[in-house]
CSV table of C-alpha atoms in Angstrom, one decimal:
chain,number,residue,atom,x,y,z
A,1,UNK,CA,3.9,68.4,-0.2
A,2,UNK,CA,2.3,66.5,-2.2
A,3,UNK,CA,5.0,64.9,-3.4
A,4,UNK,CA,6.3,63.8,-0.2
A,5,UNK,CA,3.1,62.2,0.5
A,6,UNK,CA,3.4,60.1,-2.5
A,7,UNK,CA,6.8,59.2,-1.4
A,8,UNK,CA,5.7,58.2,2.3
A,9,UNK,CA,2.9,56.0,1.0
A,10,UNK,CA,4.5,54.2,-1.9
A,11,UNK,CA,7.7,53.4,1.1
A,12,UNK,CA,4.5,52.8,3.6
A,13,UNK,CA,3.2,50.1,1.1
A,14,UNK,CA,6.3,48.7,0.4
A,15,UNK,CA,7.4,48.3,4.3
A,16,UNK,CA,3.9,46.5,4.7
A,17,UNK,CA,4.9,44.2,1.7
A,18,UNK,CA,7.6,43.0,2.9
A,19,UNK,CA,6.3,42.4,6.2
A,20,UNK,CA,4.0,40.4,5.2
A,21,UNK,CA,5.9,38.4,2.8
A,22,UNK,CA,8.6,37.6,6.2
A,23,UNK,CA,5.5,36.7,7.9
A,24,UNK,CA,4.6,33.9,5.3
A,25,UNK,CA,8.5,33.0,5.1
A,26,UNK,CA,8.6,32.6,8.6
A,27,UNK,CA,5.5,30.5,8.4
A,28,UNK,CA,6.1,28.1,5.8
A,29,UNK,CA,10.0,27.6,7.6
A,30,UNK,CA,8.2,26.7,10.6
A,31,UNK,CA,5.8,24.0,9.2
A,32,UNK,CA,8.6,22.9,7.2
A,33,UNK,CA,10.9,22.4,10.4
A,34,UNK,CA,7.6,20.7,11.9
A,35,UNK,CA,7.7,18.2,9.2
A,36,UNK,CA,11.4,17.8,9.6
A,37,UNK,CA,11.6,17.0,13.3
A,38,UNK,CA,8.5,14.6,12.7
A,39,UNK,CA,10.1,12.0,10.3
A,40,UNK,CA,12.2,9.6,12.1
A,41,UNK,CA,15.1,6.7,10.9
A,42,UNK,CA,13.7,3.4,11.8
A,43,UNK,CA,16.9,1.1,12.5
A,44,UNK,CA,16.2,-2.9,11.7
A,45,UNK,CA,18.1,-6.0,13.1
A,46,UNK,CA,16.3,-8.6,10.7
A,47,UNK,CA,16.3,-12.7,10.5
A,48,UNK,CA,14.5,-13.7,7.4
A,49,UNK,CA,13.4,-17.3,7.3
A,50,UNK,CA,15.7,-20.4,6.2
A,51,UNK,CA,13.9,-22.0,3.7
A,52,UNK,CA,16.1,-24.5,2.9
A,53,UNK,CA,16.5,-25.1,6.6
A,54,UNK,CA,13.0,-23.6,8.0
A,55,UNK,CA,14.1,-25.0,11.8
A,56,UNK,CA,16.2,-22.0,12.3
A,57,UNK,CA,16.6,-17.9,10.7
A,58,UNK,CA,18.5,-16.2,8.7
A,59,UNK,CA,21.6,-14.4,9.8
A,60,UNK,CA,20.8,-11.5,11.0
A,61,UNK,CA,21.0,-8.3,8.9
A,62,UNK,CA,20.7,-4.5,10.1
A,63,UNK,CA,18.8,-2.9,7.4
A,64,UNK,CA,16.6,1.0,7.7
A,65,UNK,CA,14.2,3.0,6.9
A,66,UNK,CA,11.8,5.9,7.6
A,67,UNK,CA,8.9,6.6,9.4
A,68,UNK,CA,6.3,9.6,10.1
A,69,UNK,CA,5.2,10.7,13.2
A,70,UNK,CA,1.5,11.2,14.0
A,71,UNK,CA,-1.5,11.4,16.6
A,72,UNK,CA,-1.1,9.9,20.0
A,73,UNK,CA,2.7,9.2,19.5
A,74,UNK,CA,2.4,6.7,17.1
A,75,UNK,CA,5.1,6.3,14.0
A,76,UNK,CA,3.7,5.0,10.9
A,77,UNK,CA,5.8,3.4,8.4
A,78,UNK,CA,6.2,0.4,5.9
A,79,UNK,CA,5.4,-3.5,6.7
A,80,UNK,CA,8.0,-4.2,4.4
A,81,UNK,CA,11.0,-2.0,6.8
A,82,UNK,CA,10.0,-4.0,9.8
A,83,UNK,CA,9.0,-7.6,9.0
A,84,UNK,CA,11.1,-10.1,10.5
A,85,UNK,CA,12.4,-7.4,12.7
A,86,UNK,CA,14.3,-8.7,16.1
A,87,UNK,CA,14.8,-5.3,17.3
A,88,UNK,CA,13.6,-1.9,16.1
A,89,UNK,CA,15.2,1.5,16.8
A,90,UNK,CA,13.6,4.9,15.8
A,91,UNK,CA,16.0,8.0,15.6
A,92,UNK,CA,15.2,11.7,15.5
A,93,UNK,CA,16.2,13.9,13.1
A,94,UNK,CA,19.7,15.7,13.3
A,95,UNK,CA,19.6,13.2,16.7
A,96,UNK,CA,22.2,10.6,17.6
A,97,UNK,CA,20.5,8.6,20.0
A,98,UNK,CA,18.7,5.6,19.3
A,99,UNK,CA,15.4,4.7,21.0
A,100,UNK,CA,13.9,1.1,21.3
A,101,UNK,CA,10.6,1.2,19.8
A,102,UNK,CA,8.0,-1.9,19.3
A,103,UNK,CA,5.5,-2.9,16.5
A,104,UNK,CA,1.5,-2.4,17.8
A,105,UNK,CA,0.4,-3.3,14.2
A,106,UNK,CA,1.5,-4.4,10.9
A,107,UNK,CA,-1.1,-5.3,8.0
A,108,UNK,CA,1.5,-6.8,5.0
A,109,UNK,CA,-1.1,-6.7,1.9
A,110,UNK,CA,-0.9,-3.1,2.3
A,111,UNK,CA,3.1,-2.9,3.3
A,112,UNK,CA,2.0,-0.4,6.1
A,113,UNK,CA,2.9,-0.8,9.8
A,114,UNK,CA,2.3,1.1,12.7
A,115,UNK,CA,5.6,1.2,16.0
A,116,UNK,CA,4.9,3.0,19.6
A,117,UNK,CA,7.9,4.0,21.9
A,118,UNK,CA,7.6,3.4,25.6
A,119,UNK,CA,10.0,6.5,26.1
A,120,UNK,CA,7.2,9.1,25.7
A,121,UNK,CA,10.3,12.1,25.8
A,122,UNK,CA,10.7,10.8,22.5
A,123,UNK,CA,8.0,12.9,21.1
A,124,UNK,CA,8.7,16.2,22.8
A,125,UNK,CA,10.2,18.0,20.0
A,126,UNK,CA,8.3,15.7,17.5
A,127,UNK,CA,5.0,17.8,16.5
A,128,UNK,CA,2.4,15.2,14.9
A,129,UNK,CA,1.4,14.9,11.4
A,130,UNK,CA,-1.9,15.4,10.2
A,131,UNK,CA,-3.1,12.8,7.8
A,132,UNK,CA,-5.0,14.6,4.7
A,133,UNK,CA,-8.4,13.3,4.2
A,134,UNK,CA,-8.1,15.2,0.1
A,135,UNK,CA,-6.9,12.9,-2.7
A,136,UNK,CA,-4.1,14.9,-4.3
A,137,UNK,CA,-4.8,16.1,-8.2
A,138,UNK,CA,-2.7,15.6,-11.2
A,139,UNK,CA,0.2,17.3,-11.2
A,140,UNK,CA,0.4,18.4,-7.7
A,141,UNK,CA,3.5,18.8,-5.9
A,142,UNK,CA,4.6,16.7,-2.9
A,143,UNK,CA,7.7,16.5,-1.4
A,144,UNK,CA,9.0,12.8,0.5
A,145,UNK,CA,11.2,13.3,3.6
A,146,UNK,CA,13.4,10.1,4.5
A,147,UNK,CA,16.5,8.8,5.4
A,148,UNK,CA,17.7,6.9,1.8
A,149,UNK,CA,21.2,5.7,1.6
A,150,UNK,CA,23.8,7.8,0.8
A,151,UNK,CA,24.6,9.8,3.3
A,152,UNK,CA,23.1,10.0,6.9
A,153,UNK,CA,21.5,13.4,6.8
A,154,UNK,CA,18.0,13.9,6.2
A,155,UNK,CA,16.7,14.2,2.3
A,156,UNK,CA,13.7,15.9,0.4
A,157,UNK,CA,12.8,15.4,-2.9
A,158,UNK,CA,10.2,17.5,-4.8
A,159,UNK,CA,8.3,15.9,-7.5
A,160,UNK,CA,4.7,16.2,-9.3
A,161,UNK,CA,2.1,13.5,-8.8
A,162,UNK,CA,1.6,12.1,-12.4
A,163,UNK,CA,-0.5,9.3,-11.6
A,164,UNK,CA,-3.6,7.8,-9.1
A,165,UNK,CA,-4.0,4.1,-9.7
A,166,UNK,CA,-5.9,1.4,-7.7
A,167,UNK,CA,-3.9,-1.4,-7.7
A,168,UNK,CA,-1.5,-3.9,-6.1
A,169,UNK,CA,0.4,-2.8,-3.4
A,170,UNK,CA,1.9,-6.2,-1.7
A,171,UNK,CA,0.8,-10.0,-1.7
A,172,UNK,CA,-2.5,-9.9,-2.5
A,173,UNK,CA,-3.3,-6.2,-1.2
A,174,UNK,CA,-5.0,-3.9,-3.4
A,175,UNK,CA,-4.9,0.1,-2.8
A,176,UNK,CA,-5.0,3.6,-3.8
A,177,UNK,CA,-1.4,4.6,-5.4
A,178,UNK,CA,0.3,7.7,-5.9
A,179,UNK,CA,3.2,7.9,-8.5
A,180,UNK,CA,5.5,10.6,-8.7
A,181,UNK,CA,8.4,11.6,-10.6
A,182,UNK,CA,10.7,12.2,-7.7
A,183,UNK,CA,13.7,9.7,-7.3
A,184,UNK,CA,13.3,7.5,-4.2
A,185,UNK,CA,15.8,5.4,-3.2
A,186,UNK,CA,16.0,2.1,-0.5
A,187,UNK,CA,15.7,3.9,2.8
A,188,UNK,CA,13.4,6.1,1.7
A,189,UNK,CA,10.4,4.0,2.2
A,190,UNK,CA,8.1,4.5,5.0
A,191,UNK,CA,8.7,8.2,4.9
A,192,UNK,CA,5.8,10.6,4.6
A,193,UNK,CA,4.9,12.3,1.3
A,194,UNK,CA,3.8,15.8,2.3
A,195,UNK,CA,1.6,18.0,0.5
A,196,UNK,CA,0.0,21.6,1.9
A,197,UNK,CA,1.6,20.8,5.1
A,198,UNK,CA,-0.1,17.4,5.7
A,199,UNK,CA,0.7,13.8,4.9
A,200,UNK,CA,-0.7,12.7,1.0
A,201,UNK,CA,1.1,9.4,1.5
A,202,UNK,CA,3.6,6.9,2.4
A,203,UNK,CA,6.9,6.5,-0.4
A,204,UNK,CA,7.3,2.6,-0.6
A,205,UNK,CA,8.7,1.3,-3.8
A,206,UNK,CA,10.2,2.4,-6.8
A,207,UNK,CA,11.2,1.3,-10.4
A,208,UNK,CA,15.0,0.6,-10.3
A,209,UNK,CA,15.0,0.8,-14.4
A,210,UNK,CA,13.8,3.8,-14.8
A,211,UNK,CA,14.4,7.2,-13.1
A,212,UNK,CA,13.0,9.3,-11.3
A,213,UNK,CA,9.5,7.2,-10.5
A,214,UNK,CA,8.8,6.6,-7.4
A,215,UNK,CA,5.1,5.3,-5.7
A,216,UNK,CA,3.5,6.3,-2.2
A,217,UNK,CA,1.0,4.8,-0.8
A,218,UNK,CA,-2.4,7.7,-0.8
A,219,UNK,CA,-3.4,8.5,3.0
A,220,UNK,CA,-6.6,7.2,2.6
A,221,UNK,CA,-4.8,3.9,2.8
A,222,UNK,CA,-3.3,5.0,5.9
A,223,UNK,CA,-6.8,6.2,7.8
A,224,UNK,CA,-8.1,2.9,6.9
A,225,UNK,CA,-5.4,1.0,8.5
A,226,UNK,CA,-5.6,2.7,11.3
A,227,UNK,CA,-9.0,3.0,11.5
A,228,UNK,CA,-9.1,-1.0,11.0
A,229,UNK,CA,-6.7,-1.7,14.5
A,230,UNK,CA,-8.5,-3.2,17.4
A,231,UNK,CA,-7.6,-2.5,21.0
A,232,UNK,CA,-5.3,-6.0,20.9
A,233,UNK,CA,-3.5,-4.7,17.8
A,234,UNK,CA,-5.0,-6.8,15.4
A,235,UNK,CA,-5.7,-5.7,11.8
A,236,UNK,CA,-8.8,-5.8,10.7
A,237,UNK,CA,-8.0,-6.4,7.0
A,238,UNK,CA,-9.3,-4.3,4.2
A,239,UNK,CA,-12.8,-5.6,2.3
A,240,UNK,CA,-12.1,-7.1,-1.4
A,241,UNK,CA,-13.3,-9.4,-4.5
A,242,UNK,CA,-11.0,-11.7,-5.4
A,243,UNK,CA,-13.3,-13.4,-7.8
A,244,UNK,CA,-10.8,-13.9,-11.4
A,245,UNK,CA,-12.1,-12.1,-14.0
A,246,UNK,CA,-10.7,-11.1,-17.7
A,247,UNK,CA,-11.8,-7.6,-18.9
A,248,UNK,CA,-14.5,-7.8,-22.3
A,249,UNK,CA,-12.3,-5.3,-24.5
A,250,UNK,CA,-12.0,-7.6,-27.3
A,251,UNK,CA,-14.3,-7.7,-29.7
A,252,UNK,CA,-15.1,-11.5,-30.6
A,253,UNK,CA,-15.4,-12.1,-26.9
A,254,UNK,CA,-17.8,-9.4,-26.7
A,255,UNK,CA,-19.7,-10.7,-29.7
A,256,UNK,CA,-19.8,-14.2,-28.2
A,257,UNK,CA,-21.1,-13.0,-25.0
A,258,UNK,CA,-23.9,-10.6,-26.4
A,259,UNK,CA,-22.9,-7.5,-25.4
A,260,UNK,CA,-24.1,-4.0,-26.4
A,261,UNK,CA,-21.8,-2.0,-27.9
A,262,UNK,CA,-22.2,0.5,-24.9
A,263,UNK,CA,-21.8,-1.8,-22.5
A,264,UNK,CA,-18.9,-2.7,-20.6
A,265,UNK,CA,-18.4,-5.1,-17.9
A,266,UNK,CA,-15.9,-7.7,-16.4
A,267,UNK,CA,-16.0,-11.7,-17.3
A,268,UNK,CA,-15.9,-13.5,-14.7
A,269,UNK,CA,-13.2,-16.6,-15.1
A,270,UNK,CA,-13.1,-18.5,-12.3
A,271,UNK,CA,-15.4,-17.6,-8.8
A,272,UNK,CA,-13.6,-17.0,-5.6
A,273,UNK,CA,-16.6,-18.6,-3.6
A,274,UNK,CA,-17.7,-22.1,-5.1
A,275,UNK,CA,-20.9,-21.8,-3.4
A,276,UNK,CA,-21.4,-17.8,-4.1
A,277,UNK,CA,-23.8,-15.8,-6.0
A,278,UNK,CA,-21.4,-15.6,-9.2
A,279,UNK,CA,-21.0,-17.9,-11.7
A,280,UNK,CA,-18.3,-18.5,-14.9
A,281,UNK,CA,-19.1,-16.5,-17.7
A,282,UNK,CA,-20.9,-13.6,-15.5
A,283,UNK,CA,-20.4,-10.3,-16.7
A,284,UNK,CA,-20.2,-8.1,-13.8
A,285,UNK,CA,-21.6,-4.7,-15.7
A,286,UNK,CA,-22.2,-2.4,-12.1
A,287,UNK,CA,-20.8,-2.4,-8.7
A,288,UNK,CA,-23.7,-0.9,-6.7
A,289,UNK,CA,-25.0,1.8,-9.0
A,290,UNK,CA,-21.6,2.4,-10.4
A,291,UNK,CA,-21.2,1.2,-14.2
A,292,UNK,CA,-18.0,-0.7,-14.8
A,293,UNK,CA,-16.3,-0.5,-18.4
A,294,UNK,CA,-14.7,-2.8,-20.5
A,295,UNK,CA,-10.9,-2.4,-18.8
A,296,UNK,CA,-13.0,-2.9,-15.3
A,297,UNK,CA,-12.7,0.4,-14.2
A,298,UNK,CA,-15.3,3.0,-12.4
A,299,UNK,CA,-16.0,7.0,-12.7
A,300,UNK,CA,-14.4,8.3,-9.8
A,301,UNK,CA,-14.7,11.8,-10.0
A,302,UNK,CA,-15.2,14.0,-13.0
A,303,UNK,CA,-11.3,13.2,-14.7
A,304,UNK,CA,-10.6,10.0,-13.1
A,305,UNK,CA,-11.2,6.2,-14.0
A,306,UNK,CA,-10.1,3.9,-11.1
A,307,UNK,CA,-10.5,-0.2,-11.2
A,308,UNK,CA,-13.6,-1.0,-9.7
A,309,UNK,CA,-11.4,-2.4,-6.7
A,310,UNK,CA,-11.3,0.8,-5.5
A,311,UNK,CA,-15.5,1.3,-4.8
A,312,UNK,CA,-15.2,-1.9,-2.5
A,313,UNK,CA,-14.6,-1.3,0.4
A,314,UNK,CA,-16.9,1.9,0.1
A,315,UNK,CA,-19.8,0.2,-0.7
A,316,UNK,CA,-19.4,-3.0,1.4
A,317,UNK,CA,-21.8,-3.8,4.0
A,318,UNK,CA,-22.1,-6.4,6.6
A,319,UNK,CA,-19.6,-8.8,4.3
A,320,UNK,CA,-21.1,-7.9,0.6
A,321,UNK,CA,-21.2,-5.4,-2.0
A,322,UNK,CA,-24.4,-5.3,-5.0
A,323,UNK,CA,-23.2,-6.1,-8.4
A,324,UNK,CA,-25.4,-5.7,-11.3
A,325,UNK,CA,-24.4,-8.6,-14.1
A,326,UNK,CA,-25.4,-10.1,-17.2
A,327,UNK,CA,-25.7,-14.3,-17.1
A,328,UNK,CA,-26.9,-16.3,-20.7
A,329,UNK,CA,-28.0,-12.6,-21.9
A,330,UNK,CA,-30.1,-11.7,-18.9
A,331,UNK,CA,-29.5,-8.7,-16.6
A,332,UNK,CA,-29.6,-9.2,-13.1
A,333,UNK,CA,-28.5,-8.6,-9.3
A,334,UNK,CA,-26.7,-9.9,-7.2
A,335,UNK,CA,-24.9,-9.3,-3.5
A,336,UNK,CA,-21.7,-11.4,-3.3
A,337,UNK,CA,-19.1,-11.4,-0.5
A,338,UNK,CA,-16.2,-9.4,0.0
A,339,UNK,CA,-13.2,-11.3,2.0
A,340,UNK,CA,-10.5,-9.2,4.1
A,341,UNK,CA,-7.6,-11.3,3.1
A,342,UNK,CA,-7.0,-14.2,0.1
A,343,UNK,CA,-6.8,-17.4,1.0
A,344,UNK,CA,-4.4,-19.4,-1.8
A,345,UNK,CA,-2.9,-23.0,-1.4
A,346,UNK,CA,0.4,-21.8,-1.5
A,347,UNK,CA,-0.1,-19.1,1.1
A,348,UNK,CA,1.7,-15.6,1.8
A,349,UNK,CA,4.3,-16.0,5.5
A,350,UNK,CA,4.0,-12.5,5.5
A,351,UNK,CA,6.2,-12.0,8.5
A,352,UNK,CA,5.6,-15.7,9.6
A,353,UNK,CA,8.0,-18.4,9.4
A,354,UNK,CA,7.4,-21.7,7.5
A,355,UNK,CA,6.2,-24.6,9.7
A,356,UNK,CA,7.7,-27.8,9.6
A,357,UNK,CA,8.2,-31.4,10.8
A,358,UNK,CA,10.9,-33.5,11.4
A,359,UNK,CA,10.6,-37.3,11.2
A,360,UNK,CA,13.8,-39.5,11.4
A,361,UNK,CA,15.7,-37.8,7.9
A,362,UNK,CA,12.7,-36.7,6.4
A,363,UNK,CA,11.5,-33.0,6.6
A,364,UNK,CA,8.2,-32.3,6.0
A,365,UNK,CA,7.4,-28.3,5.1
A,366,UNK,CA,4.7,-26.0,3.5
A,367,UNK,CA,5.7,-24.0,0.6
A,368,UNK,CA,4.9,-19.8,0.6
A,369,UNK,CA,5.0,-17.6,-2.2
A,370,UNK,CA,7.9,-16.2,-0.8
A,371,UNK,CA,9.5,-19.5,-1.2
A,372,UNK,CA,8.3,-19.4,-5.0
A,373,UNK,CA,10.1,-16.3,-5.5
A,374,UNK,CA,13.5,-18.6,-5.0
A,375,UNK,CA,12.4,-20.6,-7.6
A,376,UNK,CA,11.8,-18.0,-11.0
A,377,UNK,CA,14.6,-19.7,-12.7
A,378,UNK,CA,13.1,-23.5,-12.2
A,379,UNK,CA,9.5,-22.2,-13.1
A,380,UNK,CA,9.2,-23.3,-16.4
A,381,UNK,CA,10.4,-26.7,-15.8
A,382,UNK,CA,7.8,-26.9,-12.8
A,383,UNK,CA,5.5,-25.5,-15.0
A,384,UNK,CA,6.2,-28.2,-17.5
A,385,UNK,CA,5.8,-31.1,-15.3
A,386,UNK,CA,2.2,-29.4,-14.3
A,387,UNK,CA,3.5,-29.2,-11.0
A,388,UNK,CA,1.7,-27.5,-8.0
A,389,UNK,CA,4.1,-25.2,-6.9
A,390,UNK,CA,3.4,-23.4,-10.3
A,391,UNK,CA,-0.4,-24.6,-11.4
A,392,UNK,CA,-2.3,-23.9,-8.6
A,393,UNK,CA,-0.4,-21.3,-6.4
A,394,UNK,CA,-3.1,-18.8,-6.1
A,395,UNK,CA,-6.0,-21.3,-5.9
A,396,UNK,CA,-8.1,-21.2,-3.2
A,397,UNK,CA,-7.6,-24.5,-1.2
A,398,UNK,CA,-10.7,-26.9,-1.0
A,399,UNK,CA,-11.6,-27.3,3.3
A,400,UNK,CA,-9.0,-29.1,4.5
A,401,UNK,CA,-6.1,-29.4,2.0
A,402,UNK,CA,-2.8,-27.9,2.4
A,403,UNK,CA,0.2,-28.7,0.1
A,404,UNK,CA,3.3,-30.1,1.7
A,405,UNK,CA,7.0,-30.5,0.7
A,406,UNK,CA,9.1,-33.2,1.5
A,407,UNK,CA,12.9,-33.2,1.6
């Protein structure tokens, strides 16, 4: 008897087991068919702009990508996937049908942009996202869900997170970046990174020289962007210091300057502002109470060092952040102003198109760094004849002055 007891509660145990272990099967299929019916194709009909003839468009080119469902039947996927778009198409997955869907918002510097559908059955079988509000760990696992070429089925690749870094994302946009070692390929971009069930980022770029590393842009990039969309659509821009500075790691510099040996610190080179706070040869030591080292970056958290880029927008209020900073060997402190976007003399189109004038045979055009990027082969020989196009690209312009091409 009591043998057969045993027997019953060992087989009790193990029926229990195993029905809880369905129970968490049939749980995580669920929220991974959720995730599944939430990423969407996004179908492109492009017309970059003519530069050499900037009165009319490219021919037009159907190009794709992917894109994430989220709250209040929005999609949210890359600038870079719709700019220059004529006509945009989002498709369900394991769907044939196309649906005409329209941009409400598209901030370039951080390649994100945000589409709405008029056809609200579009969403019915398209659960919503949830943006994470956690900054994934070293080493984490996320999986990215896209359309990439190579077949016309959804993929997912699995990969580790083996890197956070503050840095540039687009233009002049700087941002929180995720990079992981799964392989991400053109198509790919715009769809969500998902970790624990929730979106950890936004896959966007890739190294084509190397394998398997790919970089997603970290959902607190994509809160902020959609936190920074008025009513009318327009994008509010994201707060940063575009002051140039060169970092204080080598040693005669350091020596010239006066600095401690334990203290760090950024030197300023050339001030964003003219008529601002900072000066050339500042050494900006602290951003708010947050000590900067000699690389320019700032404690994070306990095992993470971020450029000091990344504090800005956190601590920016009403227009300016406090900086601490050493000038001719004295410490002191400053507020200087933060600007949403950079202004440069060559200026980023950024889903624009050049302007222009025509008089008689004579064109008359503005350049754009876009326009540069034709150019990498003749940049030296610009470079050589000190030209402007090469020597003061990123400049601020002085009120008033624009640079203008003539062919």
């Amino acid at each position: 008897m009591r043998l057969t007891s045993l027997i019953f509660f060992v087989l009790f145990c193990s029926i229990q087991l195993t029905s809880h272990a369905d129970e968490a099967t049939s749980a995580e299929d669920s929220s991974e068919a959720d995730v599944r019916d939430a990423v969407v194709k996004v179908h492109v009909s492009q017309r970059s702009p003519d530069f050499i003839r900037p009165w009319t468009k490219g021919r037009s080119r159907q190009t794709s990508g992917s894109g994430a469902v989220i709250s209040e039947n929005r999609i949210l996927t890359n600038a870079h996937v719709v700019l220059y778009a004529d006509r945009v198409h989002v498709q369900g997955n394991q769907s044939s049908k196309r649906t005409l869907a329209e941009i409400v918002a598209v901030a370039p510097a951080m390649d994100l942009a945000l589409l709405k559908v008029k056809d609200e059955s579009f969403f019915e079988d398209k659960p919503a996202l949830e943006i994470s509000g956690d900054l994934p760990r070293l080493k984490d696992t996320i999986n990215v869900y896209g359309f990439p070429i190579g077949g016309e089925q959804m993929s997912v690749t699995e990969g580790i997170v083996s890197r956070i870094e503050c840095t540039r994302l687009a233009y002049s946009g700087v941002g929180l970046r995720l990079q992981i070692d799964a392989a991400l390929n053109p198509g790919n971009s715009g769809g969500p990174a998902i970790a624990d069930g929730k979106i950890a980022g936004l896959a966007f770029s890739t190294i084509t020289t190397a394998d398997n590393i790919g970089y997603v842009i970290a959902a607190e990039e994509l809160t902020r962007f959609l936190n920074s969309i008025n009513a009318d659509g327009e994008y509010a821009g994201k707060p940063a210091v575009y002051d140039g500075t060169q970092t204080t790691e080598n040693e005669v510099l350091r020596e010239w300057l006066k600095l401690d040996d334990d203290q760090g610190g950024l030197l300023v080179t050339s001030p964003y502002d003219p008529d601002g706070p900072l000066k050339e040869l500042d050494v900006i030591t602290k951003l708010g109470d947050h000590e900067i080292d000699r690389k320019g970056y700032v404690q994070v958290t306990e095992d993470l060092k971020l450029s000091f880029q990344y504090l800005v927008p956190h601590l920016a209020k009403e227009g300016k952040v406090p900086v601490t900073v050493i000038r001719d060997g004295t410490e002191t402190t400053l507020e200087i102003r933060v600007h949403a976007d950079r202004e440069m003399l060559i200026p980023v189109l950024a889903g624009n198109y050049p302007s222009y004038f025509i008089h008689g045979p004579i064109l008359f055009t503005t350049p754009s760094q876009e326009f540069l990027k034709g150019l990498r082969a003749a940049t030296m020989t610009l470079a050589g004849m000190e030209s402007p196009l090469v020597t003061r690209s990123v400049e601020r312009p002085k009120p008033g002055e624009e640079l203008v091409m003539i062919g």
